[in-house]
XYZ file of C-alpha atoms in Angstrom:
689
model
C 2.241 -0.345 32.238
C 1.110 -0.379 28.619
C -2.466 -1.503 28.428
C -3.300 -3.198 25.140
C 0.315 -3.666 24.131
C 2.436 -4.979 26.943
C 1.752 -8.318 28.524
C 3.737 -10.132 31.122
C 7.397 -10.668 30.489
C 6.778 -14.384 30.469
C 4.229 -14.060 27.666
C 6.391 -11.631 25.730
C 9.331 -13.957 26.056
C 7.382 -16.928 24.741
C 5.915 -14.967 21.864
C 9.220 -13.402 20.887
C 10.954 -16.756 21.159
C 8.294 -18.364 18.983
C 8.611 -15.695 16.348
C 12.377 -15.833 16.340
C 12.213 -19.625 16.165
C 9.936 -19.360 13.160
C 12.142 -16.834 11.424
C 15.337 -18.695 12.112
C 14.215 -22.293 12.236
C 11.014 -22.588 10.250
C 8.651 -23.551 13.058
C 8.908 -26.503 13.249
C 10.901 -27.365 10.129
C 14.526 -26.402 9.915
C 15.444 -23.543 7.610
C 16.831 -26.056 5.127
C 13.439 -27.798 4.953
C 11.311 -24.655 4.852
C 10.187 -23.951 1.299
C 9.873 -20.432 -0.076
C 7.515 -19.261 -2.824
C 7.724 -15.638 -3.935
C 9.321 -14.803 -0.598
C 6.658 -16.548 1.513
C 7.745 -19.259 3.954
C 5.624 -22.322 3.205
C 4.723 -24.733 5.996
C 2.387 -27.760 6.092
C -0.834 -25.766 6.587
C -3.231 -25.594 3.644
C -5.962 -23.158 2.618
C -8.908 -24.556 0.676
C -10.011 -28.115 0.060
C -9.786 -30.862 -2.511
C -8.187 -29.872 -5.797
C -8.258 -26.214 -4.743
C -6.119 -26.577 -1.634
C -2.949 -24.494 -1.587
C -0.146 -23.682 0.895
C -1.489 -21.302 3.518
C 0.249 -17.942 3.839
C 1.144 -16.480 7.200
C -0.651 -13.173 6.762
C -3.031 -11.494 9.186
C -6.633 -12.108 8.123
C -10.167 -11.759 9.378
C -11.343 -14.698 11.484
C -12.767 -17.490 9.307
C -10.654 -16.688 6.232
C -7.330 -17.919 4.892
C -5.100 -17.210 1.909
C -3.297 -19.813 -0.174
C -0.584 -19.206 -2.741
C -1.583 -20.685 -6.119
C 1.202 -19.491 -8.383
C 4.510 -17.719 -7.916
C 7.650 -16.705 -9.724
C 8.449 -20.414 -9.858
C 5.536 -20.729 -12.291
C 6.884 -17.933 -14.464
C 5.083 -14.879 -13.065
C 7.048 -11.667 -13.465
C 4.808 -8.643 -12.756
C 1.130 -9.713 -12.651
C -1.421 -6.887 -12.463
C -4.915 -8.330 -13.122
C -6.779 -11.634 -13.078
C -10.154 -12.838 -14.407
C -11.817 -16.256 -14.665
C -12.597 -17.557 -18.152
C -16.383 -18.101 -18.356
C -17.343 -21.775 -18.275
C -13.866 -22.917 -17.249
C -11.774 -23.312 -14.115
C -8.952 -21.422 -15.819
C -7.938 -17.782 -15.368
C -6.352 -15.097 -17.535
C -3.600 -12.967 -15.997
C -2.149 -9.756 -17.376
C 1.562 -9.722 -16.584
C 3.401 -6.517 -17.483
C 6.781 -8.160 -17.007
C 8.128 -4.826 -15.785
C 8.224 -1.345 -17.253
C 9.852 -2.245 -20.542
C 7.512 -1.261 -23.362
C 7.104 -4.709 -24.885
C 7.665 -6.896 -21.820
C 3.981 -7.590 -21.255
C 2.237 -10.954 -21.602
C -1.217 -12.402 -21.228
C -1.162 -15.729 -19.450
C -3.511 -18.601 -18.701
C -3.449 -20.027 -15.186
C -4.501 -23.616 -14.566
C -4.768 -24.007 -10.764
C -5.106 -27.789 -11.140
C -1.777 -28.208 -12.903
C 1.368 -29.289 -11.109
C 3.187 -26.679 -9.081
C 5.643 -24.813 -11.266
C 3.643 -25.631 -14.409
C 0.463 -23.671 -13.821
C 1.198 -20.773 -16.181
C 1.411 -20.674 -19.965
C 1.820 -17.717 -22.276
C -0.935 -16.964 -24.784
C 0.023 -13.456 -25.970
C 3.457 -11.845 -25.751
C 5.091 -8.522 -26.683
C 2.193 -6.543 -25.198
C 2.666 -2.884 -24.261
C 1.788 -2.441 -20.588
C -1.154 -4.873 -20.396
C -3.275 -4.174 -17.367
C -7.075 -4.305 -17.399
C -9.107 -7.506 -17.813
C -12.891 -7.885 -17.941
C -15.632 -10.123 -19.275
C -17.947 -8.490 -21.811
C -21.658 -9.056 -22.345
C -20.652 -11.609 -24.978
C -18.797 -13.606 -22.276
C -15.487 -13.009 -24.025
C -12.249 -11.887 -22.408
C -11.323 -8.225 -22.931
C -7.892 -6.786 -22.195
C -6.096 -3.440 -22.379
C -2.697 -2.172 -23.398
C -1.412 1.382 -23.010
C -3.311 2.528 -26.112
C -5.922 -0.117 -26.955
C -8.794 -2.312 -25.755
C -9.227 -5.688 -27.460
C -10.901 -9.067 -26.995
C -9.498 -12.500 -27.707
C -9.937 -16.203 -27.064
C -7.229 -17.327 -24.619
C -8.091 -21.004 -25.149
C -7.729 -20.962 -28.909
C -4.935 -22.956 -30.508
C -3.741 -19.610 -31.885
C -4.902 -16.866 -29.483
C -3.173 -14.105 -31.462
C -5.325 -14.894 -34.493
C -8.461 -14.259 -32.403
C -7.497 -10.730 -31.294
C -10.167 -8.164 -32.216
C -9.393 -4.499 -31.620
C -12.408 -2.537 -30.360
C -10.819 0.767 -29.200
C -7.569 2.273 -30.419
C -5.403 5.385 -30.133
C -5.870 5.949 -26.417
C -3.380 8.549 -25.122
C -0.223 7.041 -23.736
C 2.829 8.387 -25.554
C 3.860 10.810 -28.275
C 0.886 13.062 -27.570
C 0.598 16.830 -28.050
C -1.320 18.623 -25.298
C -3.681 21.521 -26.137
C -0.954 24.064 -25.274
C 1.478 22.389 -27.669
C 3.507 20.533 -25.015
C 4.793 17.201 -26.290
C 4.405 14.239 -23.931
C 6.646 11.381 -24.946
C 5.133 9.020 -22.382
C 2.483 9.427 -19.704
C 3.346 8.851 -16.063
C 0.045 6.970 -15.773
C -0.312 5.073 -19.019
C -2.101 1.954 -17.740
C -5.683 1.553 -18.937
C -7.991 0.100 -16.333
C -11.556 -0.332 -17.606
C -14.991 -1.661 -16.596
C -18.271 -2.480 -18.359
C -21.731 -1.538 -17.162
C -24.746 -3.784 -17.756
C -25.578 -2.076 -21.063
C -22.116 -2.859 -22.469
C -20.727 0.669 -22.214
C -17.034 0.706 -21.366
C -15.414 3.208 -18.970
C -11.655 3.666 -19.313
C -9.085 5.285 -17.067
C -7.012 7.877 -18.909
C -4.560 8.800 -16.169
C -2.829 12.130 -15.766
C 0.403 12.697 -17.657
C 2.273 13.655 -14.474
C 1.921 13.502 -10.718
C 0.794 17.053 -10.012
C 0.948 18.971 -13.309
C 3.376 21.398 -11.754
C 5.258 23.879 -13.887
C 7.596 26.677 -12.743
C 5.832 29.142 -10.454
C 3.769 31.178 -10.668
C 1.177 28.882 -12.266
C -1.340 31.120 -13.999
C -2.971 28.762 -16.504
C -5.054 25.595 -16.079
C -3.321 22.222 -16.397
C -3.225 21.684 -20.158
C -3.370 17.884 -19.901
C -6.865 18.100 -18.439
C -8.202 20.428 -21.119
C -9.506 20.099 -24.655
C -11.631 17.494 -26.376
C -9.448 14.554 -25.270
C -8.440 15.381 -21.701
C -6.214 13.187 -19.609
C -6.910 12.723 -15.893
C -10.401 11.649 -16.909
C -12.704 8.679 -17.374
C -13.673 8.151 -21.005
C -16.877 6.331 -21.905
C -17.417 4.470 -25.183
C -20.897 3.334 -26.218
C -21.549 0.117 -28.216
C -24.420 -0.512 -30.621
C -27.825 -1.498 -29.230
C -26.650 -5.108 -28.973
C -24.193 -4.083 -26.261
C -21.299 -5.656 -28.198
C -18.576 -3.528 -29.766
C -17.770 -4.433 -33.376
C -14.192 -5.302 -34.257
C -12.385 -2.319 -35.775
C -11.062 -2.662 -39.283
C -7.896 -0.771 -40.288
C -9.556 2.537 -41.205
C -12.561 2.412 -38.874
C -13.003 5.186 -36.317
C -13.440 4.452 -32.649
C -16.953 3.895 -31.268
C -18.837 6.972 -29.984
C -17.019 8.532 -27.044
C -17.858 10.918 -24.226
C -15.721 12.395 -21.471
C -17.695 11.011 -18.566
C -15.880 12.794 -15.701
C -12.663 14.751 -15.126
C -10.163 15.562 -12.425
C -8.887 12.055 -11.583
C -5.132 11.652 -11.190
C -5.196 7.903 -11.855
C -8.264 5.648 -11.762
C -6.782 2.197 -11.279
C -9.613 1.064 -8.977
C -13.039 1.169 -10.640
C -16.216 -0.628 -9.573
C -19.719 -0.468 -11.044
C -22.789 -1.704 -9.191
C -24.566 -4.475 -11.141
C -27.654 -2.263 -11.519
C -25.837 0.840 -12.774
C -26.805 2.917 -14.846
C -30.205 2.698 -13.214
C -30.800 5.949 -11.283
C -28.919 6.409 -8.001
C -26.825 3.222 -8.285
C -23.101 3.482 -7.667
C -20.165 3.919 -9.991
C -17.089 4.180 -7.744
C -13.497 5.240 -8.316
C -10.497 4.811 -6.001
C -8.232 7.817 -6.479
C -4.464 7.646 -6.162
C -4.140 11.208 -4.905
C -1.295 13.685 -5.314
C 1.926 13.237 -3.348
C 2.910 15.388 -0.388
C 5.906 15.029 1.911
C 3.772 14.132 4.934
C 3.382 10.360 5.349
C -0.236 10.967 6.388
C -1.192 13.601 3.816
C -3.084 13.717 1.609
C -5.724 11.025 1.899
C -6.596 8.824 -1.025
C -10.189 9.182 -2.202
C -13.250 7.024 -2.821
C -15.294 8.933 -5.377
C -18.900 8.501 -6.469
C -18.546 9.073 -10.203
C -21.215 11.296 -11.733
C -21.390 12.280 -15.370
C -20.060 15.747 -16.110
C -18.448 16.372 -12.716
C -14.891 17.453 -11.942
C -13.140 15.617 -9.096
C -10.389 18.081 -8.351
C -7.036 16.994 -9.762
C -4.760 18.943 -9.808
C -6.606 21.858 -8.181
C -8.252 20.228 -5.126
C -7.480 17.248 -2.916
C -8.869 15.658 0.258
C -12.267 17.185 1.021
C -12.090 20.359 -1.087
C -8.599 21.412 0.031
C -7.184 23.796 -2.580
C -3.741 22.994 -4.011
C -1.600 26.018 -3.088
C 0.396 25.828 -6.318
C -2.782 26.634 -8.274
C -3.862 29.568 -6.129
C -3.886 31.987 -9.064
C -5.798 29.575 -11.317
C -8.463 29.207 -8.615
C -8.920 32.969 -8.333
C -10.241 33.584 -11.831
C -11.187 31.912 -15.094
C -12.988 28.587 -15.611
C -11.733 27.105 -12.321
C -12.493 30.102 -10.114
C -13.358 28.837 -6.621
C -13.578 25.280 -8.019
C -13.024 23.527 -4.677
C -16.136 25.191 -3.258
C -18.283 25.108 -6.415
C -20.842 22.339 -5.938
C -22.182 22.783 -9.464
C -18.867 21.605 -10.960
C -16.687 19.977 -8.304
C -17.749 16.811 -6.502
C -15.764 16.080 -3.323
C -14.991 12.475 -2.343
C -17.769 10.235 -1.114
C -15.246 9.133 1.525
C -11.550 9.380 2.178
C -9.283 6.337 1.961
C -6.103 5.854 4.037
C -3.348 8.261 2.912
C -0.853 6.863 0.408
C -2.768 3.575 0.455
C -2.730 3.358 -3.369
C -6.035 1.653 -4.274
C -5.339 -0.486 -7.355
C -8.203 -2.984 -7.210
C -11.881 -2.768 -6.232
C -15.027 -4.867 -6.694
C -18.417 -5.726 -5.265
C -18.463 -9.210 -3.800
C -21.131 -11.554 -5.155
C -20.664 -15.241 -4.387
C -21.827 -18.195 -2.326
C -18.665 -18.857 -0.332
C -18.808 -15.811 1.948
C -22.439 -14.816 2.590
C -21.279 -12.271 5.169
C -19.546 -10.367 2.338
C -22.450 -10.464 -0.132
C -22.866 -7.126 -1.863
C -20.058 -5.455 0.068
C -17.271 -3.433 -1.511
C -13.721 -4.822 -1.362
C -10.793 -2.458 -1.935
C -7.153 -3.520 -2.263
C -4.463 -1.104 -1.075
C -1.137 -1.624 -2.812
C 0.898 1.174 -1.203
C 4.109 0.261 0.592
C 3.571 2.969 3.244
C 2.279 1.800 6.657
C -1.301 2.510 5.555
C -1.126 0.217 2.522
C -0.745 -3.535 1.947
C -4.241 -4.629 3.013
C -7.755 -5.525 1.804
C -10.645 -3.388 3.065
C -14.317 -4.391 3.261
C -17.047 -1.726 3.267
C -20.686 -2.036 4.225
C -22.776 -0.389 1.499
C -26.318 0.937 1.246
C -29.011 -0.416 -1.072
C -27.465 1.445 -4.017
C -23.885 0.297 -3.446
C -22.434 3.379 -1.729
C -20.241 2.804 1.366
C -21.995 3.981 4.510
C -20.402 7.132 5.933
C -20.082 7.758 9.690
C -19.382 10.989 11.589
C -15.858 11.624 12.887
C -13.726 10.225 14.243
C -13.353 7.318 11.811
C -10.030 5.533 12.187
C -7.718 3.574 9.928
C -4.812 1.332 10.916
C -1.099 2.073 10.577
C 1.241 -0.913 10.374
C 4.401 -0.789 12.447
C 3.890 2.874 13.229
C 4.186 4.810 16.447
C 0.409 5.261 16.316
C -1.424 2.009 15.430
C -4.532 3.924 14.340
C -5.278 7.435 13.137
C -8.457 9.365 12.483
C -9.269 10.551 8.977
C -8.559 14.252 8.883
C -7.794 17.110 6.554
C -6.298 20.537 7.211
C -9.660 21.461 8.747
C -9.567 18.654 11.320
C -11.222 15.270 11.662
C -13.806 14.450 8.994
C -16.577 11.966 8.314
C -15.619 8.831 6.378
C -16.861 5.348 5.584
C -15.625 2.892 8.233
C -14.345 -0.477 7.096
C -13.087 -3.773 8.390
C -9.950 -5.482 7.129
C -10.059 -8.795 5.327
C -6.257 -8.766 5.199
C -4.488 -6.432 7.610
C -0.961 -5.595 8.590
C 0.556 -7.296 5.560
C 3.983 -5.900 6.376
C 7.256 -7.697 5.783
C 8.461 -10.168 8.390
C 12.012 -11.308 7.789
C 12.101 -14.985 6.915
C 8.314 -15.336 6.937
C 6.815 -13.132 4.233
C 7.364 -10.108 1.999
C 5.276 -6.960 2.208
C 1.904 -7.434 0.523
C 1.357 -5.845 -2.876
C -2.238 -6.595 -3.995
C -3.352 -5.295 -7.390
C -6.107 -7.025 -9.371
C -9.040 -8.800 -7.685
C -11.727 -11.144 -8.978
C -14.417 -13.435 -7.577
C -14.471 -16.962 -9.011
C -17.608 -18.933 -9.803
C -17.270 -20.818 -6.509
C -17.170 -17.529 -4.571
C -13.472 -17.612 -3.687
C -11.595 -14.321 -3.968
C -8.493 -14.324 -6.153
C -5.868 -11.605 -6.263
C -2.487 -10.978 -7.830
C 0.563 -9.310 -6.313
C 2.893 -7.604 -8.740
C 6.059 -7.088 -6.682
C 5.778 -10.528 -5.084
C 4.940 -12.282 -8.359
C 2.113 -14.279 -6.878
C -1.492 -15.388 -7.332
C -3.411 -15.809 -4.077
C -6.769 -17.466 -3.422
C -8.875 -16.542 -0.367
C -11.067 -19.305 1.042
C -13.008 -20.228 4.155
C -11.025 -21.459 7.165
C -12.189 -23.274 10.270
C -8.719 -23.397 11.778
C -7.742 -21.054 14.571
C -6.472 -17.750 13.262
C -2.668 -17.522 13.623
C -1.248 -14.979 16.028
C -0.423 -11.686 14.273
C 3.209 -11.381 13.320
C 5.166 -8.674 15.158
C 6.465 -5.693 13.236
C 10.069 -5.486 14.282
C 11.468 -8.948 14.900
C 14.978 -8.471 16.135
C 17.158 -11.502 16.444
C 19.082 -12.059 19.631
C 22.252 -11.138 17.766
C 20.770 -7.784 16.738
C 19.687 -7.061 20.315
C 23.141 -8.032 21.585
C 24.753 -5.614 19.132
C 22.562 -2.706 20.231
C 23.223 -3.506 23.885
C 26.973 -3.402 23.170
C 26.603 -0.034 21.455
C 24.969 1.400 24.572
C 27.462 -0.246 26.926
C 30.351 1.323 25.026
C 28.892 4.842 25.135
C 29.284 6.568 28.505
C 26.530 9.109 27.820
C 24.046 6.463 26.746
C 24.870 4.339 29.791
C 24.025 7.346 31.963
C 20.808 7.942 30.018
C 19.752 4.320 30.360
C 20.298 4.350 34.125
C 18.227 7.536 34.450
C 15.406 5.974 32.416
C 15.451 2.843 34.559
C 15.452 4.690 37.884
C 13.295 7.682 36.940
C 10.723 5.915 34.774
C 10.751 2.116 34.760
C 11.323 1.329 38.438
C 9.385 4.360 39.631
C 6.297 4.124 37.410
C 6.296 0.908 35.398
C 7.528 -2.138 37.296
C 4.604 -3.967 38.869
C 2.052 -2.427 36.532
C 1.937 -4.943 33.648
C 5.536 -6.128 33.503
C 8.719 -6.166 35.518
C 10.856 -5.215 32.470
C 13.181 -8.077 33.370
C 14.203 -6.387 36.619
C 14.670 -8.851 39.502
C 15.786 -8.717 43.090
C 19.461 -9.253 43.646
C 20.527 -7.793 40.300
C 23.255 -5.193 40.191
C 22.496 -1.797 38.693
C 24.346 -2.792 35.531
C 22.294 -5.997 35.263
C 19.067 -4.049 35.744
C 20.050 -1.599 33.008
C 20.846 -4.489 30.701
C 17.502 -6.195 31.413
C 15.459 -3.026 30.859
C 17.204 -2.262 27.583
C 16.783 -5.803 26.278
C 13.104 -5.766 27.211
C 12.469 -2.510 25.346
C 14.393 -3.654 22.280
C 12.332 -6.861 22.097
C 8.980 -5.054 21.898
C 7.181 -4.510 18.602
C 8.109 -1.108 17.215
C 9.030 0.471 20.550
C 12.472 1.683 19.469
C 13.946 2.306 16.036
C 17.598 3.249 16.674
C 18.374 6.636 15.210
C 14.707 7.505 14.690
C 12.911 8.110 18.021
C 9.932 9.758 16.287
C 8.951 6.465 14.601
C 9.014 4.449 17.831
C 5.971 3.684 19.945
C 7.949 4.268 23.146
C 8.038 7.994 22.465
C 4.417 8.372 21.411
C 3.119 6.399 24.388
C 5.280 8.211 26.943
C 4.268 11.599 25.591
C 0.621 10.794 24.928
C 0.729 11.384 21.197
C -1.884 9.738 18.999
C -4.817 7.563 19.960
C -3.187 5.014 22.274
C -3.414 5.406 26.010
C -0.683 7.381 27.686
C 1.847 5.421 29.656
C 2.226 5.314 32.557
C -1.456 5.858 33.439
C -1.901 9.381 34.740
C 1.381 10.394 33.228
C -0.042 13.550 31.678
C 0.601 15.456 34.916
C 4.069 14.059 35.675
C 6.097 16.566 33.597
C 4.619 19.370 35.740
C 4.392 17.678 39.121
C 7.489 15.493 39.271
C 10.867 17.227 39.109
C 13.103 15.714 36.460
C 10.382 13.682 34.709
C 10.360 15.828 31.561
C 14.127 15.383 31.414
C 13.716 11.584 31.582
C 11.414 11.715 28.549
C 14.061 13.682 26.669
C 16.710 11.167 27.707
C 14.576 8.347 26.249
C 14.561 10.209 22.932
C 18.326 10.771 23.085
C 18.951 7.110 23.915
C 16.989 5.947 20.854
C 18.369 8.669 18.608
C 22.018 8.127 19.513
C 21.988 4.381 20.181
C 23.975 3.478 17.052
C 27.471 4.913 16.478
C 27.633 7.113 13.421
C 26.816 10.527 12.030
C 23.191 11.641 12.251
C 22.258 13.302 8.959
C 19.034 14.528 7.424
C 17.554 13.318 4.155
C 17.774 16.281 1.809
C 14.539 18.245 1.261
C 13.037 18.014 -2.199
C 11.033 15.095 -3.487
C 8.507 13.429 -1.200
C 10.921 10.598 -0.457
C 14.282 9.209 -1.509
C 15.004 5.662 -2.605
C 17.638 3.675 -0.802
C 19.372 0.520 -1.963
C 21.239 -2.613 -1.016
C 24.881 -3.208 -1.856
C 23.752 -5.096 -4.980
C 21.595 -2.108 -6.026
C 18.200 -3.587 -5.148
C 15.704 -0.886 -4.177
C 15.035 -1.444 -0.456
C 12.410 1.257 0.042
C 11.920 4.986 0.259
C 12.567 7.265 3.201
C 10.760 10.604 3.586
C 12.704 13.776 3.049
C 13.910 15.608 6.169
C 13.982 12.288 8.059
C 17.130 11.734 10.140
C 19.290 8.643 9.560
C 22.435 7.336 11.241
C 25.257 7.195 8.702
C 27.770 4.481 9.511
C 29.958 5.111 6.416
C 29.753 8.570 4.845
C 31.649 7.253 1.830
C 30.640 3.631 1.531
C 33.717 1.539 0.896
C 31.817 -1.036 -1.182
C 29.481 1.345 -3.075
C 31.114 4.515 -4.453
C 28.939 7.624 -4.439
C 26.741 6.270 -1.651
C 26.558 6.504 2.130
C 25.744 3.479 4.229
C 23.259 4.001 7.044
C 21.733 1.981 9.843
C 18.515 0.062 9.201
C 15.563 2.502 9.063
C 12.154 1.981 10.645
C 10.132 -0.921 9.217
C 7.528 1.303 7.575
C 10.128 2.598 5.116
C 11.262 -0.866 3.962
C 9.677 -2.613 0.971
C 10.724 -6.152 1.904
C 13.136 -6.625 -1.005
C 16.332 -6.517 1.080
C 17.764 -8.062 4.205
C 19.953 -6.520 6.892
C 22.910 -8.465 5.502
C 22.580 -6.519 2.235
C 23.123 -3.208 4.035
C 21.265 0.036 3.337
C 22.734 2.724 1.088
C 21.595 6.135 -0.102
C 23.228 8.535 -2.570
C 25.610 10.879 -0.775
C 24.009 13.910 -2.423
C 20.694 13.141 -0.697
C 22.106 13.628 2.810
C 22.770 16.962 4.498
C 24.148 17.786 7.956
C 21.769 18.402 10.853
């Protein structure tokens, strides 16, 4: 029935059983024997060889590659954001913010050859939001805080005594904007930076807020992006002819500075081609675009940075789409018709998956993976179904990703549509296609957390190293000759969970009637005998057939999310939404030619939407999404506004001020909670349907 998704019931049963066995039993170890590191289930498989062999992670990767976990929270990692290899050594420096406390940050040295649990040591502490790391022309380690760039010797007996400040007073907090507005602390205070081959340094000065919105009507340009020291920009500092910045003494001014380009909300992903600034060679920026309520709008951006250009924030997004809040600003004054003014505004070189959150980017140069040589690697950190993956782009001779005409598709983890075409309000658009080095890095209960890649680096041996902040891990990517593991399914329901949902339906007379109508009017009439029998066998009673069909549908990856039919693949496939083939084949004509068929499709929606007892309520309009929590107050994820949830306790008995609701669709979970924790949202964020 469902080409490309459904296989025989026998195969589904084996696969589901294997997954459940892994989640519950450790496959083959028992749960008591199965080790965990930063939330990853660790088995006997290894990634790498010799002294650089580490426990292999069960994440979906390109054939011929594997990922091993080198360090975890057991080694003392708290919130790692960047990693770089120390020249001439097999050691690495890690910037670890520790969290969002102002002085929680540390700079660490990682020794991958040390014993597990002892691979990390602190070299600098009490750092304010350390983030960027790079190697200068002098082969020294450079690092950033919220307001400074400095270099130091991490291997010195006293690393703090080697710190040399080279740039100071970068905007981060306690800043007055040109219009007099006081900003106590920027929303994007982290300072990513890169060097070019002449030693010039390019620094991200992120925007002070998400969208620079003030009460309507907005009639003046965004003050944070104006003046001699604009935020939402890339600043360039130039060293002396030697290419080495001198250490600043107490009263020294900063080195010469230029505002290289403007209109970037937050430039956490920066990559410079080794031959830049030679003419026509690439300087690329991955833009974390503005937020909208749509899960698939707007797209993130891959920008080709050019001196003197404006890249849109906060006035334009996507491919020259004007921000409606700034309509008046775009009608007159310095930004008149900006989004269509090619002399000032430069649209993206390509779009990136929406809400993907690019936080790391580099050109691969190394001996280990010749098939990657010269290609661009981009890490997507976002927790949305488009994030948590590593992308690989083919580039031209000057380092720019090769753009193809529409449609160009990107993948969506655990979504009703597994792929979507890049598009803006004007329709499908050209974009640079990519392959995925790591894909579908979504949470699988008992097996792994959701991926959260940030900083990337290539070691001397050609291996790719990355850090995950939320998972407190360092991961090394190596060559693998072993067979690639089967992809993990999105929605692994235990037998107990399926049994509970079956009981809910059995105890609801209306849902029992709906299920029977779906079985007789859809499954038995159009599906059985196509690719699966849905568990229906001769000699079964009607009640047994209903039970079998329901259990089959509940065991499929992402087919049904109780309470949320829109997020389930069953609905999109039956109705022909998205890029996947309609089911059943030829079904596009059935609503018109077969009496009652359209009603059966509606009944499938009602069955999913009303499967769980409770009150269906809508998430209150307002912000893009609302956080929800566990009973112990752990943030479990964010759910989009206007989404419908099933409230099982309007006034949660064990969490005053909150409502408890049934587990939402996987794409809204961040992997920090389990079903046993429960899911809670503030009562004020729910409104009646």
